[in-house]
Amino acid sequence: CPLLSFLPPGKKVLIVYAHQEPNSFNGSLKRVAVEELSKQGCSVTVSDLYAMQFEPRATRNDIVGCLHNSEEFHYAVEMTEAYKRGCLSNDLTEEQEKVQEADLLIFQFPLYWFSMPAIMKGWMDRVLVQGFAHDFPNCYDSGLLKNKLALFSFTTGGSEEMYTKESMNGDIRYILWPMQV
Amino acid sequence: CPLLSFLPPGKKVLIVYAHQEPNSFNGSLKRVAVEELSKQGCSVTVSDLYAMQFEPRATRNDIVGCLHNSEEFHYAVEMTEAYKRGCLSNDLTEEQEKVQEADLLIFQFPLYWFSMPAIMKGWMDRVLVQGFAHDFPNCYDSGLLKNKLALFSFTTGGSEEMYTKESMNGDIRYILWPMQV
């Protein structure tokens, strides 16, 4: 697994994994990553989103207890306030702790409609709360997770030729843009 | 609502709406669209995803009864087979009927992490099944829904200047690319 050999031993890796079937190609990629990284002395944690039945919907249930504004629900505002007060739901606190501990995050998924599957988009929407992942003006290069590495490993269900600039689907880099921003 | 006045009266509109709060800006845009289009003689249906507690996760539960391949679960293959046999779960059949009847689809949502919220991504992942929306080589201009119009109406939580080519987030068209493909 030479792609992953840039990581010094003793580092911590979180794999956020979104496939229903352990015997799939995505499942194999995840398994090989766990095996290889462990062999290299890394400690690896996997968030197996389908197995966890991870909740993708951004709702009021993500906040434990009272709302900051109970008259009008604004998800981003409520999440930032709940994060500050330590009132996020347990599933989110657990994922944030895994992210906090990790030196490298690997996102393993099949491309669904030119993006990640909803269950993984839900992980992004709900876990990466303002105050935890970023806090304006601290974002991008000065974001709160700036010292971590991230790697997208995904399958396309199509050939390389289908993702060039001239092709039907367009350049794969166009598709990746919003995910890597 | 001059933007919507290109639609002749008597047409059918489906609004797929993803916001938790009726009093939000997204909620207002949805309400105005319903009112204006109805006034113009259109018949309007709304899929209020949060109110429906719409399921975003692509799982085995989307197929009623036996699987095509019970040894190894491949979501796209199973969904295409289940669609052919009329064995999709009820929530999906209902959404597909709404799409089938509609002349215009409006997607109303706030941008979450440079894309649609997970609950709406789940609508795309689960409703737009191969055999229903497309069937290779019938896709894009020759796709099975090619006679329908679609309109994305979304809010950004940022100013126009934040979405230019030179800005922090990059050109809004880069962000829209995977959604409109």
Coordinates of C-alpha atoms in Angstrom, one line a residue:
Chain A
C1 CA 0.0 0.0 0.0
P2 CA 2.7 2.6 -1.0
L3 CA 0.1 5.4 -1.3
L4 CA -0.2 5.3 2.4
S5 CA 3.4 5.0 3.3
F6 CA 3.9 8.7 3.8
L7 CA 2.5 8.4 7.3
P8 CA 5.0 7.8 10.1
P9 CA 4.3 4.9 12.5
G10 CA 2.4 5.6 15.7
K11 CA 0.0 8.0 13.9
K12 CA -3.8 7.7 14.3
V13 CA -6.1 7.1 11.3
L14 CA -9.8 7.4 11.1
I15 CA -11.5 5.7 8.2
V16 CA -15.0 7.0 7.5
Y17 CA -16.5 4.2 5.4
A18 CA -19.8 4.2 3.5
H19 CA -20.7 0.9 1.9
Q20 CA -23.4 -1.6 2.7
E21 CA -21.5 -4.7 1.6
P22 CA -18.3 -5.9 3.3
N23 CA -17.5 -8.0 0.2
S24 CA -17.6 -5.0 -2.2
F25 CA -14.6 -3.3 -3.7
N26 CA -15.0 -0.4 -1.3
G27 CA -15.1 -3.0 1.6
S28 CA -11.8 -4.5 0.3
L29 CA -10.2 -1.1 0.0
K30 CA -11.2 -0.3 3.6
R31 CA -10.0 -3.7 4.8
V32 CA -6.6 -3.4 3.1
A33 CA -6.1 0.1 4.4
V34 CA -6.8 -1.1 8.0
E35 CA -4.4 -4.1 7.6
E36 CA -1.6 -2.1 6.0
L37 CA -1.8 0.9 8.2
S38 CA -1.9 -1.3 11.3
K39 CA 1.1 -3.3 10.0
Q40 CA 2.9 0.0 9.7
G41 CA 2.3 0.8 13.3
C42 CA -0.6 3.2 12.9
S43 CA -3.7 2.9 15.1
V44 CA -6.8 2.7 12.9
T45 CA -10.4 3.5 13.8
V46 CA -13.3 2.8 11.4
S47 CA -16.6 4.6 11.4
D48 CA -18.7 2.1 9.4
L49 CA -21.6 4.4 8.7
Y50 CA -24.2 1.9 7.4
A51 CA -23.3 -0.6 10.2
M52 CA -23.7 2.3 12.7
Q53 CA -27.0 3.3 11.0
F54 CA -25.5 6.7 11.1
E55 CA -28.2 9.5 11.0
P56 CA -27.7 11.7 7.9
R57 CA -30.5 14.2 8.6
A58 CA -29.7 17.5 10.2
T59 CA -32.5 18.0 12.8
R60 CA -33.4 19.4 16.2
N61 CA -32.4 16.0 17.6
D62 CA -28.8 16.9 17.2
I63 CA -29.1 19.3 20.1
V64 CA -29.6 17.9 23.6
G65 CA -31.8 20.1 25.8
C66 CA -33.1 23.6 25.1
L67 CA -32.5 25.5 21.9
H68 CA -30.8 28.8 21.6
N69 CA -33.8 30.1 19.7
S70 CA -36.9 28.0 20.2
E71 CA -39.0 30.3 18.0
E72 CA -37.2 29.8 14.8
F73 CA -34.9 26.8 14.1
H74 CA -31.6 27.7 12.4
Y75 CA -29.5 24.5 12.2
A76 CA -26.0 26.1 11.8
V77 CA -26.6 28.6 14.6
E78 CA -28.0 26.0 17.0
M79 CA -25.2 23.6 16.3
T80 CA -22.5 26.2 17.0
E81 CA -24.2 27.1 20.2
A82 CA -24.7 23.5 21.3
Y83 CA -21.1 22.7 20.5
K84 CA -19.9 25.6 22.8
R85 CA -22.2 24.4 25.6
G86 CA -21.3 20.7 25.1
C87 CA -24.9 19.9 24.1
L88 CA -24.5 18.0 20.9
S89 CA -26.0 14.5 20.6
N90 CA -23.8 11.6 21.6
D91 CA -23.3 10.2 18.1
L92 CA -21.8 13.6 17.0
T93 CA -19.6 14.0 20.1
E94 CA -18.2 10.5 19.4
E95 CA -17.4 11.3 15.8
Q96 CA -15.8 14.6 16.7
E97 CA -13.6 12.9 19.3
K98 CA -12.4 10.4 16.6
V99 CA -11.7 13.3 14.2
Q100 CA -9.8 15.2 17.0
E101 CA -7.6 12.2 17.7
A102 CA -6.8 11.4 14.1
D103 CA -3.8 12.6 12.2
L104 CA -5.2 11.2 8.9
L105 CA -8.8 10.9 7.8
I106 CA -9.7 8.5 5.0
F107 CA -13.1 8.8 3.3
Q108 CA -14.0 5.5 1.5
F109 CA -17.1 5.5 -0.6
P110 CA -18.7 4.8 -4.0
L111 CA -19.7 7.9 -6.0
Y112 CA -23.5 8.3 -6.1
W113 CA -24.7 11.0 -8.4
F114 CA -21.3 12.6 -8.8
S115 CA -20.8 13.0 -5.1
M116 CA -20.6 11.1 -1.9
P117 CA -23.6 8.9 -0.7
A118 CA -26.2 10.8 1.5
I119 CA -25.1 8.9 4.6
M120 CA -21.6 10.3 4.2
K121 CA -22.8 13.8 3.3
G122 CA -24.8 13.6 6.5
W123 CA -21.6 12.9 8.4
M124 CA -20.1 16.1 6.9
D125 CA -23.2 18.1 7.5
R126 CA -23.6 17.1 11.2
V127 CA -20.1 16.4 12.5
L128 CA -18.2 19.3 11.0
V129 CA -19.8 22.0 13.2
Q130 CA -18.7 25.6 13.2
G131 CA -16.5 26.0 16.3
F132 CA -15.2 22.5 15.9
A133 CA -14.0 22.3 12.2
H134 CA -13.8 26.0 11.5
D135 CA -14.7 29.3 13.1
F136 CA -14.8 32.3 10.8
P137 CA -12.4 33.7 9.8
N138 CA -10.6 30.5 10.6
C139 CA -11.3 28.2 7.7
Y140 CA -9.4 26.5 4.9
D141 CA -5.7 27.0 5.6
S142 CA -6.4 28.4 9.0
G143 CA -9.2 26.0 9.8
L144 CA -9.4 24.3 13.2
L145 CA -8.4 20.9 11.7
K146 CA -5.6 22.3 9.6
N147 CA -3.0 20.0 11.0
K148 CA -4.8 16.8 9.8
L149 CA -4.5 15.1 6.5
A150 CA -7.5 13.9 4.6
L151 CA -7.7 11.4 1.7
F152 CA -10.7 10.6 -0.5
S153 CA -10.8 7.1 -1.8
F154 CA -13.8 6.4 -4.0
T155 CA -15.1 4.1 -6.8
T156 CA -16.9 5.5 -9.8
G157 CA -18.9 2.8 -11.4
G158 CA -17.5 4.0 -14.7
S159 CA -14.3 4.0 -16.7
E160 CA -11.6 6.6 -16.6
E161 CA -12.6 7.8 -20.1
M162 CA -16.0 8.8 -18.8
Y163 CA -14.5 11.4 -16.5
T164 CA -12.3 13.5 -18.8
K165 CA -12.9 17.1 -19.8
E166 CA -14.4 16.1 -23.2
S167 CA -16.5 13.2 -21.9
M168 CA -20.1 12.8 -20.9
N169 CA -19.6 13.3 -17.2
G170 CA -16.9 16.0 -17.5
D171 CA -13.5 16.2 -15.8
I172 CA -13.4 14.3 -12.5
R173 CA -11.8 17.4 -11.0
Y174 CA -15.0 19.3 -11.5
I175 CA -16.8 16.6 -9.6
L176 CA -14.3 16.6 -6.8
W177 CA -14.3 20.3 -6.3
P178 CA -17.2 20.8 -3.9
M179 CA -16.0 17.8 -1.8
Q180 CA -12.5 19.0 -1.4
V181 CA -13.2 22.7 -0.8
Chain B
C1 CA -42.5 35.7 -9.5
P2 CA -41.4 36.5 -13.1
L3 CA -38.7 33.8 -13.0
L4 CA -41.4 31.2 -13.0
S5 CA -43.7 32.7 -15.6
F6 CA -42.2 30.7 -18.4
L7 CA -44.5 27.8 -17.4
P8 CA -47.8 27.6 -19.2
P9 CA -50.9 27.2 -17.0
G10 CA -52.2 23.8 -16.3
K11 CA -48.7 22.4 -15.8
K12 CA -47.7 20.3 -12.9
V13 CA -44.9 21.2 -10.5
L14 CA -43.1 19.2 -7.9
I15 CA -41.2 21.1 -5.2
V16 CA -38.6 19.0 -3.3
Y17 CA -38.0 21.1 -0.2
A18 CA -35.3 20.6 2.4
H19 CA -35.5 22.9 5.3
Q20 CA -36.4 22.2 9.0
E21 CA -38.0 25.6 9.7
P22 CA -41.2 26.9 7.9
N23 CA -40.2 30.5 8.9
S24 CA -36.8 30.3 7.2
F25 CA -35.9 32.1 4.0
N26 CA -36.0 28.7 2.2
G27 CA -39.5 28.2 3.7
S28 CA -40.6 31.6 2.3
L29 CA -39.2 30.9 -1.1
K30 CA -41.1 27.6 -1.1
R31 CA -44.3 29.2 0.0
V32 CA -44.1 32.0 -2.5
A33 CA -43.4 29.5 -5.3
V34 CA -46.5 27.4 -4.3
E35 CA -48.7 30.6 -4.1
E36 CA -47.5 32.1 -7.4
L37 CA -47.5 28.9 -9.4
S38 CA -51.0 28.0 -8.1
K39 CA -52.2 31.5 -9.0
Q40 CA -50.9 31.0 -12.5
G41 CA -52.9 27.8 -12.8
C42 CA -50.3 25.2 -12.1
S43 CA -50.9 22.3 -9.8
V44 CA -48.2 22.2 -7.2
T45 CA -47.1 19.2 -5.1
V46 CA -44.5 19.6 -2.3
S47 CA -42.2 16.9 -0.9
D48 CA -41.3 18.4 2.4
L49 CA -38.4 16.1 3.2
Y50 CA -37.8 16.9 6.9
A51 CA -41.5 16.9 7.6
M52 CA -41.8 13.5 5.9
Q53 CA -38.7 12.3 7.8
F54 CA -37.5 11.2 4.4
E55 CA -34.9 8.4 4.7
P56 CA -31.6 9.4 3.1
R57 CA -29.7 6.1 3.6
A58 CA -29.5 3.7 0.6
T59 CA -30.0 0.3 2.2
R60 CA -31.5 -3.1 1.6
N61 CA -34.8 -1.7 3.0
D62 CA -35.4 0.1 -0.2
I63 CA -36.2 -3.3 -1.8
V64 CA -39.3 -5.1 -0.8
G65 CA -39.0 -8.9 -0.7
C66 CA -36.1 -11.0 -2.1
L67 CA -32.9 -9.6 -3.4
H68 CA -31.6 -10.3 -6.9
N69 CA -28.3 -11.4 -5.3
S70 CA -28.6 -12.2 -1.7
E71 CA -24.9 -13.2 -1.4
E72 CA -23.5 -9.8 -2.1
F73 CA -25.4 -6.6 -1.9
H74 CA -24.9 -4.1 -4.8
Y75 CA -27.3 -1.2 -4.3
A76 CA -27.5 0.1 -7.9
V77 CA -28.0 -3.4 -9.3
E78 CA -30.7 -4.3 -6.7
M79 CA -32.5 -1.0 -7.3
T80 CA -32.7 -1.4 -11.0
E81 CA -34.0 -5.0 -10.6
A82 CA -36.5 -4.0 -7.9
Y83 CA -37.7 -1.1 -10.1
K84 CA -38.3 -3.5 -13.0
R85 CA -40.2 -5.9 -10.8
G86 CA -42.2 -3.1 -9.0
C87 CA -40.5 -4.0 -5.7
L88 CA -39.2 -0.6 -4.5
S89 CA -40.3 0.5 -1.1
N90 CA -43.4 2.7 -0.9
D91 CA -41.7 6.0 -0.1
L92 CA -39.7 5.7 -3.3
T93 CA -42.6 4.6 -5.5
E94 CA -44.6 7.6 -4.3
E95 CA -41.7 10.0 -5.1
Q96 CA -41.2 8.5 -8.5
E97 CA -44.9 9.0 -9.2
K98 CA -44.7 12.6 -8.3
V99 CA -41.6 13.0 -10.5
Q100 CA -43.4 11.2 -13.4
E101 CA -46.4 13.5 -13.2
A102 CA -44.4 16.7 -12.9
D103 CA -43.5 19.0 -15.8
L104 CA -41.2 21.1 -13.6
L105 CA -39.2 20.1 -10.6
I106 CA -37.9 22.7 -8.2
F107 CA -35.3 21.8 -5.6
Q108 CA -35.4 24.3 -2.7
F109 CA -32.5 24.0 -0.2
P110 CA -29.8 25.7 1.8
L111 CA -26.2 24.9 0.7
Y112 CA -24.5 22.6 3.2
W113 CA -20.8 22.1 2.7
F114 CA -21.0 23.3 -1.0
S115 CA -23.8 20.9 -1.9
M116 CA -27.3 19.9 -1.0
P117 CA -28.1 18.7 2.5
A118 CA -27.8 15.0 3.1
I119 CA -31.6 14.5 3.2
M120 CA -31.9 15.9 -0.3
K121 CA -28.9 14.0 -1.6
G122 CA -30.6 10.9 -0.2
W123 CA -33.7 11.8 -2.4
M124 CA -31.4 11.8 -5.4
D125 CA -29.6 8.6 -4.5
R126 CA -32.7 6.6 -3.8
V127 CA -35.4 8.0 -6.1
L128 CA -33.5 8.5 -9.3
V129 CA -33.1 4.8 -10.0
Q130 CA -31.6 3.4 -13.2
G131 CA -34.5 2.3 -15.3
F132 CA -36.6 5.2 -14.0
A133 CA -34.4 8.3 -14.5
H134 CA -31.9 6.9 -17.0
D135 CA -31.0 3.6 -18.6
F136 CA -27.7 3.5 -20.4
P137 CA -27.0 4.7 -23.0
N138 CA -30.1 6.8 -22.3
C139 CA -28.9 9.5 -20.0
Y140 CA -28.4 13.3 -20.1
D141 CA -30.1 14.6 -23.3
S142 CA -31.6 11.2 -24.0
G143 CA -32.4 10.4 -20.3
L144 CA -35.8 9.1 -19.4
L145 CA -36.9 12.4 -17.7
K146 CA -35.6 14.5 -20.6
N147 CA -38.9 16.3 -21.2
K148 CA -39.1 17.7 -17.7
L149 CA -37.6 21.0 -16.5
A150 CA -35.6 21.3 -13.3
L151 CA -34.7 24.3 -11.3
F152 CA -32.3 24.6 -8.3
S153 CA -33.3 27.3 -5.8
F154 CA -30.9 27.5 -2.9
T155 CA -29.5 29.8 -0.3
T156 CA -25.7 30.1 0.4
G157 CA -25.3 31.6 3.9
G158 CA -22.6 33.8 2.3
S159 CA -22.4 36.8 0.0
E160 CA -22.1 36.8 -3.8
E161 CA -18.4 37.9 -3.5
M162 CA -17.6 34.7 -1.6
Y163 CA -18.5 32.6 -4.7
T164 CA -16.4 34.2 -7.5
K165 CA -13.5 32.6 -9.2
E166 CA -11.0 34.6 -7.2
S167 CA -12.6 34.2 -3.9
M168 CA -12.3 31.8 -1.0
N169 CA -15.0 29.4 -2.0
G170 CA -14.4 29.5 -5.7
D171 CA -16.8 30.1 -8.6
I172 CA -20.3 29.1 -7.7
R173 CA -20.5 27.3 -11.0
Y174 CA -17.8 24.8 -9.8
I175 CA -20.0 24.1 -6.8
L176 CA -23.0 23.6 -8.9
W177 CA -21.4 21.3 -11.5
P178 CA -21.9 17.9 -9.8
M179 CA -25.5 18.8 -8.9
Q180 CA -26.5 19.8 -12.4
V181 CA -24.7 17.0 -14.2

